Short mmCIF file of C-alpha atoms in Angstrom, two decimals:
data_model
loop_
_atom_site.label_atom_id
_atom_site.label_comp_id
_atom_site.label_asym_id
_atom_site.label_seq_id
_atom_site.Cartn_x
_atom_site.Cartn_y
_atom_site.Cartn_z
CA UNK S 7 95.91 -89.08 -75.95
CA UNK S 8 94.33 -86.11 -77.65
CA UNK S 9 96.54 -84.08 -79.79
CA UNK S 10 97.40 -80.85 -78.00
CA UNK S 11 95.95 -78.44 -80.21
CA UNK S 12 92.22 -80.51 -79.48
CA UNK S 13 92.73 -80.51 -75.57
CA UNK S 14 90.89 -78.57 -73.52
CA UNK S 15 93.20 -78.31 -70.78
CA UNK S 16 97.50 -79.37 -70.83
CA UNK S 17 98.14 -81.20 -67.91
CA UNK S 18 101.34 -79.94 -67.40
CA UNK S 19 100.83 -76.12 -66.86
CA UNK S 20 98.37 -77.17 -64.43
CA UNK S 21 99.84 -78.94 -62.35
CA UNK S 22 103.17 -76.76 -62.63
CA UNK S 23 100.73 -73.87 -61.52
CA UNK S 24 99.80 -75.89 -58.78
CA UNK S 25 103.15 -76.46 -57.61
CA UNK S 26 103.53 -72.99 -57.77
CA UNK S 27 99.92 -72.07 -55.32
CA UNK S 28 101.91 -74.43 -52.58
CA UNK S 29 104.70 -72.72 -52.54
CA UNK S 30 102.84 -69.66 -52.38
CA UNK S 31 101.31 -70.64 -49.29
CA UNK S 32 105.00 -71.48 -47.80
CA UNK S 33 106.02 -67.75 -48.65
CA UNK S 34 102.71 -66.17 -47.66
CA UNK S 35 102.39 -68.11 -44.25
CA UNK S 36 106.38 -66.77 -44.05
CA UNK S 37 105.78 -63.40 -43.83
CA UNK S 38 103.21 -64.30 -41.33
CA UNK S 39 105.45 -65.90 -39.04
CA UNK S 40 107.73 -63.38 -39.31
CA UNK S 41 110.35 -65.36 -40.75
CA UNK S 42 112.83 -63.14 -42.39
CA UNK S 43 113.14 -63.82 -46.47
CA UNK S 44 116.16 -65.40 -46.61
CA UNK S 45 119.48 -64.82 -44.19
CA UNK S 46 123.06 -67.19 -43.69
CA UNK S 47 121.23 -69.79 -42.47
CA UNK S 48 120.25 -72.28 -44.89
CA UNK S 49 117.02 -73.63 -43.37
CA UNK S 50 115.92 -69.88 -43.67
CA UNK S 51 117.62 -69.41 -46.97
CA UNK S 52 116.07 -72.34 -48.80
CA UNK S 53 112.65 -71.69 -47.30
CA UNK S 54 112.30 -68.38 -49.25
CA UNK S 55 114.19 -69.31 -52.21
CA UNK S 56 111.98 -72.31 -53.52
CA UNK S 57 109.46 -69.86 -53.25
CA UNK S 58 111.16 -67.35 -55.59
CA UNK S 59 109.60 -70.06 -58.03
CA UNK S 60 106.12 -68.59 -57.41
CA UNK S 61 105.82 -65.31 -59.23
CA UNK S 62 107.85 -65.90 -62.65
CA UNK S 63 106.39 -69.08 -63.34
CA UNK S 64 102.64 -67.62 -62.49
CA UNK S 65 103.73 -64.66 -64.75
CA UNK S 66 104.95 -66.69 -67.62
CA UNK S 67 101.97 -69.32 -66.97
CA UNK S 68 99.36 -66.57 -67.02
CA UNK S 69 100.85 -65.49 -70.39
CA UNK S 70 100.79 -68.65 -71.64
CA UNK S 71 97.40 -69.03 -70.31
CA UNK S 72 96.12 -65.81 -72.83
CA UNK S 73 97.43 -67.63 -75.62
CA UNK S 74 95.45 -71.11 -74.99
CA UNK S 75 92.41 -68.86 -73.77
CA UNK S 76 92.95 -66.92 -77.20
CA UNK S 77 92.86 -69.79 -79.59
CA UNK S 78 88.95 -70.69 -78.12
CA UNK S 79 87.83 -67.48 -78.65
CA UNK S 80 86.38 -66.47 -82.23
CA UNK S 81 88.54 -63.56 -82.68
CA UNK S 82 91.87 -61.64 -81.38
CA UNK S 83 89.40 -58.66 -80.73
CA UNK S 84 87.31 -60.92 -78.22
CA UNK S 85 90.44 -61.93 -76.90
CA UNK S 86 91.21 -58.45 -76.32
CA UNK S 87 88.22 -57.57 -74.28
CA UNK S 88 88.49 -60.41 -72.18
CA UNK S 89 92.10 -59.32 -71.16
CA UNK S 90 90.95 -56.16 -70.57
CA UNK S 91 88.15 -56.90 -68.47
CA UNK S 92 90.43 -59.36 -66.25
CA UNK S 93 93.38 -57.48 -65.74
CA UNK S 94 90.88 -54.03 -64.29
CA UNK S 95 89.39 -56.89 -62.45
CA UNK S 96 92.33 -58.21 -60.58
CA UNK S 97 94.07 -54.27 -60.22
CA UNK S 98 90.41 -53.58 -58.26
CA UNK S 99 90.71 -57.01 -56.55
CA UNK S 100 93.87 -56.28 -55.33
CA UNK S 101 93.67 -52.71 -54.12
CA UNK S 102 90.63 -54.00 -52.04
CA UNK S 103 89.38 -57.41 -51.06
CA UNK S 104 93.26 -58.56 -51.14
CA UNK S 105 94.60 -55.51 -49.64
CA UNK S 106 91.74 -55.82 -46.71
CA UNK S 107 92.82 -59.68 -46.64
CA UNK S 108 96.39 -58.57 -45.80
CA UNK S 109 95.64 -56.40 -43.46
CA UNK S 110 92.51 -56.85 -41.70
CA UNK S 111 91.90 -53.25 -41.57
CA UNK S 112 90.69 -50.07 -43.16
CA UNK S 113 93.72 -47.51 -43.38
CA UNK S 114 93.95 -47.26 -46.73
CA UNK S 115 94.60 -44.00 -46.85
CA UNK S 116 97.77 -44.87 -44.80
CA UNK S 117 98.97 -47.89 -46.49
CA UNK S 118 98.11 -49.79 -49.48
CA UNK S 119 99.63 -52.16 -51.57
CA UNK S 120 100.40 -53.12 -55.47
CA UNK S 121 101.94 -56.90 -55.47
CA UNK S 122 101.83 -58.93 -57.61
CA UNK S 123 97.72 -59.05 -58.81
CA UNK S 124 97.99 -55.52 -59.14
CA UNK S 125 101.03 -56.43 -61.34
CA UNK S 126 99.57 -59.06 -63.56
CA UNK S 127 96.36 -57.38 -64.00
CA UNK S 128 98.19 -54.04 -65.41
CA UNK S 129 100.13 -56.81 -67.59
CA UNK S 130 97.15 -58.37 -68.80
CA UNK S 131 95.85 -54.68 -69.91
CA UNK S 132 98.91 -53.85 -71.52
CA UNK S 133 98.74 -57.79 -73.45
CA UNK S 134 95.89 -56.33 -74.78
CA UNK S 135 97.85 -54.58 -77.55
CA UNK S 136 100.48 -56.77 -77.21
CA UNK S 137 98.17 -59.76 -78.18
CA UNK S 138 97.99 -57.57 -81.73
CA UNK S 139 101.23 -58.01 -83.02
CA UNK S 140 102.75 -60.69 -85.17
CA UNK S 141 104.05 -63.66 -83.31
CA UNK S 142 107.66 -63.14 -83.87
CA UNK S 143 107.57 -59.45 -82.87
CA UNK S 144 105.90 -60.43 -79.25
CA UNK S 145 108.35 -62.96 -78.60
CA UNK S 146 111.69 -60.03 -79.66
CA UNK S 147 109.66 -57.73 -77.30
CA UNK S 148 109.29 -59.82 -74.39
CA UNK S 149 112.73 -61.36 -74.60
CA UNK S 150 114.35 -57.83 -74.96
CA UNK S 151 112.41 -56.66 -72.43
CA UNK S 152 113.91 -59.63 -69.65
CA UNK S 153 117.24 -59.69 -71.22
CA UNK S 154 117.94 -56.33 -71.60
CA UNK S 155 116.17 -54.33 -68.82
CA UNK S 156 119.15 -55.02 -66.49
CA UNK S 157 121.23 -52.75 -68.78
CA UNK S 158 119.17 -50.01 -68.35
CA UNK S 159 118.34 -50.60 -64.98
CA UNK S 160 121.33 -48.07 -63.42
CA UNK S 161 120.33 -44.82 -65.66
CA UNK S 162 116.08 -45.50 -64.67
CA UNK S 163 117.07 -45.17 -61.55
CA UNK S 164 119.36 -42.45 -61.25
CA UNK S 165 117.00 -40.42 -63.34
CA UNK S 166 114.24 -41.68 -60.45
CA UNK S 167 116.91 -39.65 -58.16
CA UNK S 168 116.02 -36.71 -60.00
CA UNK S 169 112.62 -36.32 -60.71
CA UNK S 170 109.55 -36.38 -58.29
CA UNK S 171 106.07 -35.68 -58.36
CA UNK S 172 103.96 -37.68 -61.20
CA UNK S 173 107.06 -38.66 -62.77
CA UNK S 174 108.80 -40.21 -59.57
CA UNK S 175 105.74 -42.82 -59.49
CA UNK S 176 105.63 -43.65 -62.72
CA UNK S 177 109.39 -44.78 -62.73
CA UNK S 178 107.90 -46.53 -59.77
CA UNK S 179 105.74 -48.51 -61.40
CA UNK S 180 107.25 -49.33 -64.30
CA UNK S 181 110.24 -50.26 -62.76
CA UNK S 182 111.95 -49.09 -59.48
CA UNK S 183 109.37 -49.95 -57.21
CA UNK S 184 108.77 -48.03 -53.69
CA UNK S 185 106.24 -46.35 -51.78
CA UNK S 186 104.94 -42.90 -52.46
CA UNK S 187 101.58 -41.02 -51.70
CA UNK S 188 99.21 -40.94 -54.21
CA UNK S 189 97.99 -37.55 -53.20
CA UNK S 190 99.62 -34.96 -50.29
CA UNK S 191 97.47 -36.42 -48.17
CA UNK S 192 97.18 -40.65 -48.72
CA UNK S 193 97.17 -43.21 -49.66
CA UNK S 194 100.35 -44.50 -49.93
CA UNK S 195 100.77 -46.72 -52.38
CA UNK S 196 103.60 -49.06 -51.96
CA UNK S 197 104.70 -50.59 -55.45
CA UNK S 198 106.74 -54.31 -54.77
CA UNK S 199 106.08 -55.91 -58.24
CA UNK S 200 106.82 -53.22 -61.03
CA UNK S 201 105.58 -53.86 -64.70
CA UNK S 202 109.32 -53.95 -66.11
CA UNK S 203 110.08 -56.86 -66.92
CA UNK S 204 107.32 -58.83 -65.62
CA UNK S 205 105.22 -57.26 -68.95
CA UNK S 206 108.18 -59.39 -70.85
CA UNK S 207 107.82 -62.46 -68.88
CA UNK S 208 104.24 -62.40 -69.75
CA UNK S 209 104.91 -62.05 -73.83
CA UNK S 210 107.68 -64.18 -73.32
CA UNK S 211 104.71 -66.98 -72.05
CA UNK S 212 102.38 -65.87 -74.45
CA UNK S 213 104.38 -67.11 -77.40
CA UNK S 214 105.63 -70.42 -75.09
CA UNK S 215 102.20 -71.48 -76.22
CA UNK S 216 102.94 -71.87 -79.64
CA UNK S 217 105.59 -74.68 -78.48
CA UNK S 218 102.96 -76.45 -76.22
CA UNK S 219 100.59 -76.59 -78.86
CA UNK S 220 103.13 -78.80 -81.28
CA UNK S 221 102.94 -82.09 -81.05
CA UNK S 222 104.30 -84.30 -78.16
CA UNK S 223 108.05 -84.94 -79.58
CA UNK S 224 108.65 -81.32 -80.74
CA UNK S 225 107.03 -80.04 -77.83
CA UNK S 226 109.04 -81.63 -75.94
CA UNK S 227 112.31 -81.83 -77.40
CA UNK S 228 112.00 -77.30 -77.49
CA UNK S 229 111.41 -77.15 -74.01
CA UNK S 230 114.20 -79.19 -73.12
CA UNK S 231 116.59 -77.20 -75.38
CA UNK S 232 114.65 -73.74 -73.95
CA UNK S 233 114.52 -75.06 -70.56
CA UNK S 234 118.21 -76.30 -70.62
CA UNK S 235 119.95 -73.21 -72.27
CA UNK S 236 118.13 -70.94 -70.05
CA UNK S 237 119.80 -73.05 -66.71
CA UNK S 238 123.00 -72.73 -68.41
CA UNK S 239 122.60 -69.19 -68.98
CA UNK S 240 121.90 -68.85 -65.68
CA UNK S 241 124.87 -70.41 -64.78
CA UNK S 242 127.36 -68.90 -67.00
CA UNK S 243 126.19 -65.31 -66.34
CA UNK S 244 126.20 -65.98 -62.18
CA UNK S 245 129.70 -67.55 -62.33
CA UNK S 246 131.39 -65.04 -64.42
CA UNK S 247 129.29 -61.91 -63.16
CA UNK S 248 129.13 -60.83 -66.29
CA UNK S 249 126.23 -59.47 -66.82
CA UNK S 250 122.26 -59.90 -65.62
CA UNK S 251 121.80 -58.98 -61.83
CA UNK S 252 123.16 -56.18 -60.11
CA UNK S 253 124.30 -57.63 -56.40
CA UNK S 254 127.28 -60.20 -57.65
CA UNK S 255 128.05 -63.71 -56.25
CA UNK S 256 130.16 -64.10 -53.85
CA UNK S 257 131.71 -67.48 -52.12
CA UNK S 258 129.39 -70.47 -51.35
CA UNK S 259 126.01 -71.45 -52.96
CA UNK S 260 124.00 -69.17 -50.79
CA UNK S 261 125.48 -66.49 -52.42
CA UNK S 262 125.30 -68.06 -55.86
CA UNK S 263 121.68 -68.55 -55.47
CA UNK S 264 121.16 -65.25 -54.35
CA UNK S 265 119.66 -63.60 -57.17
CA UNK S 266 118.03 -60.26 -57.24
CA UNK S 267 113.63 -60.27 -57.32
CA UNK S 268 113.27 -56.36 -56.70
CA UNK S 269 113.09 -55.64 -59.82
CA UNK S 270 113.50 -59.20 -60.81
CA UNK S 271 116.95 -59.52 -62.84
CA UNK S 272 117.30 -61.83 -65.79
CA UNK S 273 119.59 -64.33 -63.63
CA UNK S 274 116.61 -64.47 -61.04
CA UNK S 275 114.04 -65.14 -64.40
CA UNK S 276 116.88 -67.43 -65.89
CA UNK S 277 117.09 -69.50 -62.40
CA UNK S 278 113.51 -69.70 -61.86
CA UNK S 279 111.61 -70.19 -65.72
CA UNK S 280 114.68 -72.48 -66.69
CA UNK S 281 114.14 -75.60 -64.70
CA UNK S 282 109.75 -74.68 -65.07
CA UNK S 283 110.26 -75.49 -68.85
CA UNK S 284 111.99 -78.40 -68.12
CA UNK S 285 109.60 -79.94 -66.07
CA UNK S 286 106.77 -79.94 -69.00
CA UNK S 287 107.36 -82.86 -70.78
CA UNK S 288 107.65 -85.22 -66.92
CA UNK S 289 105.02 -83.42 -65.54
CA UNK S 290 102.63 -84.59 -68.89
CA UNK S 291 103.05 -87.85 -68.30
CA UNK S 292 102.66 -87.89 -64.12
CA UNK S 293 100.03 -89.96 -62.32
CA UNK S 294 98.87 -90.06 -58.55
CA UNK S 295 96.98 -88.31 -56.38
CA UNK S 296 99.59 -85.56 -55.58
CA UNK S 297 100.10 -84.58 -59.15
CA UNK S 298 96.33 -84.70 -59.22
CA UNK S 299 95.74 -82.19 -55.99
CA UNK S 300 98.11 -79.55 -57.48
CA UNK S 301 96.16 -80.31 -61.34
CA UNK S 302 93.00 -78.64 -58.88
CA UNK S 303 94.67 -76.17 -57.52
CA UNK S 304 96.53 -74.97 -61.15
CA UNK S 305 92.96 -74.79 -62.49
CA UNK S 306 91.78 -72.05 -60.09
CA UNK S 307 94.73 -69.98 -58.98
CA UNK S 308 93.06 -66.67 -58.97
CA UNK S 309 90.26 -68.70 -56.50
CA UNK S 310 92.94 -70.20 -54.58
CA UNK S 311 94.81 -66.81 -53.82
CA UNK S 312 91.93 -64.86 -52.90
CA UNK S 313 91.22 -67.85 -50.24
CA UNK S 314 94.80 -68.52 -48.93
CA UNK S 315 95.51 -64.76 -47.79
CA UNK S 316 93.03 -64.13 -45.04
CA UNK S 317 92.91 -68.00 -44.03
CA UNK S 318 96.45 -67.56 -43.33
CA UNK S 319 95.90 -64.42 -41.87
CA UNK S 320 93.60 -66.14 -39.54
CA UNK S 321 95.32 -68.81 -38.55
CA UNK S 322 98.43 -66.54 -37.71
CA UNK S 323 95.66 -64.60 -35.02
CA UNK S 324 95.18 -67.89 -33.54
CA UNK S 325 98.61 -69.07 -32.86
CA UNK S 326 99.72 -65.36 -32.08
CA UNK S 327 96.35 -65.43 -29.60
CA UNK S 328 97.72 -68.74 -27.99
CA UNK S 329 101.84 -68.13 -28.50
CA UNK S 330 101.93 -64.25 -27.94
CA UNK S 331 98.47 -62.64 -27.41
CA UNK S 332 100.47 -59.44 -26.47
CA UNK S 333 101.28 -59.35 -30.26
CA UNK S 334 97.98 -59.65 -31.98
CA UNK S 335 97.52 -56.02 -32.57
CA UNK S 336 100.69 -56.14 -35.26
CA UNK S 337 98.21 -58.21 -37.40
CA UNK S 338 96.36 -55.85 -37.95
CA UNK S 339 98.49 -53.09 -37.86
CA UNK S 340 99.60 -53.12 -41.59
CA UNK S 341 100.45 -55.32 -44.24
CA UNK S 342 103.59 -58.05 -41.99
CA UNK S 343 106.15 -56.83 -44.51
CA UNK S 344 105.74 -53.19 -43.56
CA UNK S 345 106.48 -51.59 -40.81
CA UNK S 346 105.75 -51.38 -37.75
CA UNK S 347 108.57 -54.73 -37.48
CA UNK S 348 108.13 -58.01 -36.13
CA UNK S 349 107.39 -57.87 -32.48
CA UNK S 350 109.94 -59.38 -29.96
CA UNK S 351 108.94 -63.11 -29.32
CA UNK S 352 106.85 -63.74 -31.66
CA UNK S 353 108.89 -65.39 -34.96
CA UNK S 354 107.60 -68.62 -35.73
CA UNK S 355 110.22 -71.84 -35.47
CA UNK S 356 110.12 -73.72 -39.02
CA UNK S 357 108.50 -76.81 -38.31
CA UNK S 358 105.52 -74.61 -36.85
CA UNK S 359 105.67 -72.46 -40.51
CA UNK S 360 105.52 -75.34 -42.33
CA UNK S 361 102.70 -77.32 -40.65
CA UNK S 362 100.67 -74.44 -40.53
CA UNK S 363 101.19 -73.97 -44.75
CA UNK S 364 100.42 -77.44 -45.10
CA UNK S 365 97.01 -77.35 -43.19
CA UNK S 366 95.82 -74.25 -45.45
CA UNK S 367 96.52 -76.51 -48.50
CA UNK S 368 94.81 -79.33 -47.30
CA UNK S 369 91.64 -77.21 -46.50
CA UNK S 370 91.80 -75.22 -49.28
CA UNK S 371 91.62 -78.24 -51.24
CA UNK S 372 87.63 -79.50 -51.32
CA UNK S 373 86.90 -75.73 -52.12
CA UNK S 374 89.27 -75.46 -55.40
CA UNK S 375 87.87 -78.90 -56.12
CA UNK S 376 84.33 -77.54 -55.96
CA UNK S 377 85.45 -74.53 -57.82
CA UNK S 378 87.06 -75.93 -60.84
CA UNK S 379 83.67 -78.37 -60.90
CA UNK S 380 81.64 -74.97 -61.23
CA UNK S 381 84.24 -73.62 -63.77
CA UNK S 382 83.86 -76.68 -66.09
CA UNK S 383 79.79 -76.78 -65.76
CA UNK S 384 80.33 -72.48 -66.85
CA UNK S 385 82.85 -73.12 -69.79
CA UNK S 386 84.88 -70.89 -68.35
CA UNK S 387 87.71 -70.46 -70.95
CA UNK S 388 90.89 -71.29 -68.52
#
């Protein structure tokens, strides 16, 4: 095998990004089926928590991503532009093709929405500068910023409770989240993914490529020590309560697992990027045609998201037109996690939800495969 740092592509964060696209498209055709996220019931619980896997590991994949993507490119200044250019890119992407894919309509002056492309493209624009600094200093930025934003988390918000205006939505989007109107009149903007910490996820996977670019028996012996304490970490802090989320566990594993995504708390980053690190070094040495489906899909995940959203969305207008035509309108009414709520009848049984996710992954397939064979022929640099 080809040393790392000669390798165009690393298996492993490909296929761990695929991993990640599938369970996307578990969550996504959730909120379609109107499927509550998470409840007492552990069918229902576990269906939304593996999927709590999705955005940190994207985050921390895409920041990793800049790095390999940086160490092509001639300079940090070309580096720079291309970071730029992307992250405006996916902010315009998501405040239009994605939020029409959501919604299937044109209110936008009554609802629109900043998830999470809106949040990785403002990320990538801030790595921009980031991208600048000295190695070291990105990695104490990005971990202070995930270990430490939960400290600060109680006085941001009560001075949210006190301000309004320009200020109120700022807080917002660095790190309360919410709705609020843009102007007096629309749109409403409502913020689910704020930059704080994901912006430290992203350093924090910036300088995780310095580790995948060693060679095989360091790389893998740090991510089992990284990967390991972080699991620990996770566990220590959620069993004592000590510190790093602000809704404490209570009895049973439900409750342990629990963590808080809204802003996402380090126990939540801790639980989720943990057990991602560890699977590097297995998933570098995986073979079969699984492992090589999700290696397609991890090499066009922007391609693959913009696809899965409205072909879910379509499929959910053809079961709702054969379950519960009455309750067709609600899709496209507004994005399914705002209101107005689910309409009576027409949640979605499990087996149905996951059936349907599986059928957008298998068509979505031969177009990501096409994709990544255009990508290649282009050079594209990830």
């Amino acid at each position: 095998m080809l040393p790392m740092t000669m390798q165009t592509r690393i298996k492993s964060v490909d296929i761990l990004r695929g991993v990640v696209m599938v369970l996307m498209a578990i969550d996504h055709v959730r909120v379609y089926a109107g499927v509550p996220p998470g409840g007492p019931e552990p069918a229902v619980f576990f269906t939304r928590w593996i999927t709590h896997f999705c955005a940190p590991v994207f985050v921390f994949l895409a920041g990793t991503s800049a790095f390999l993507a940086g160490r092509k490119m001639k300079s940090r200044s070309e580096l720079s532009r291309w970071l730029i250019t992307r992250g405006l890119f996916l902010v315009l992407l998501e405040l239009t093709l994605l939020r029409f894919a959501w919604t299937f309509n044109f209110d936008w002056q009554n609802f629109t929405f900043a998830g999470v492309i809106w949040m990785i493209g403002w990320c990538l624009v801030m790595m921009t500068v980031i991208v600048w600094l000295p190695d070291i200093v990105i990695l104490l930025f990005g971990g202070i910023t995930v270990f430490g934003h939960n400290a600060a988390g109680a006085t941001i918000r009560e001075i949210a409770a006190r301000i309004d205006g320009a200020f109120e939505a700022a807080v917002a989007v660095l790190y309360t989240g919410g709705a609020f109107g843009i102007t007096d009149n629309g749109p409403n903007l409502v913020v689910l993914y704020s930059l704080v910490p994901w912006i430290g996820v992203m350093a924090l996977g910036y300088a995780f490529g310095r580790v995948l670019v060693l060679g095989e028996r360091e790389r893998n012996r740090l991510c089992l020590i990284l990967g390991g304490t972080a699991v620990v970490l996770f566990i220590v802090l959620r069993a004592t309560g000590w510190y790093g989320d602000p809704r404490p566990a209570g009895p049973g594993l439900l409750s342990f697992l629990g963590t808080t995504k809204y802003p996402a708390s380090l126990q939540f980053l801790l639980m989720t990027i943990g057990p991602a690190v560890l699977l590097v070094p297995l998933l570098e040495r995986t073979r079969g045609r699984i492992f090589s489906w999700l290696e397609v899909f991890g090499r066009v995940p922007f391609f693959y998201y913009v696809l899965h959203i409205p072909l879910i969305h379509v499929a959910a207008i053809g079961i709702a037109a054969v379950r519960t035509p009455e309750s067709i309108g609600w899709l496209f009414a507004n994005h399914p996690m705002a209101p107005p709520e689910v309409p009576a009848g027409y949640m979605w049984s499990l087996p149905l939800l996951y059936v349907v996710a599986t059928a957008v992954v298998i068509m979505l397939y031969p177009a990501c495969r096409w994709y990544m064979g255009l990508k290649q022929r282009s050079r594209h640099p990830l």
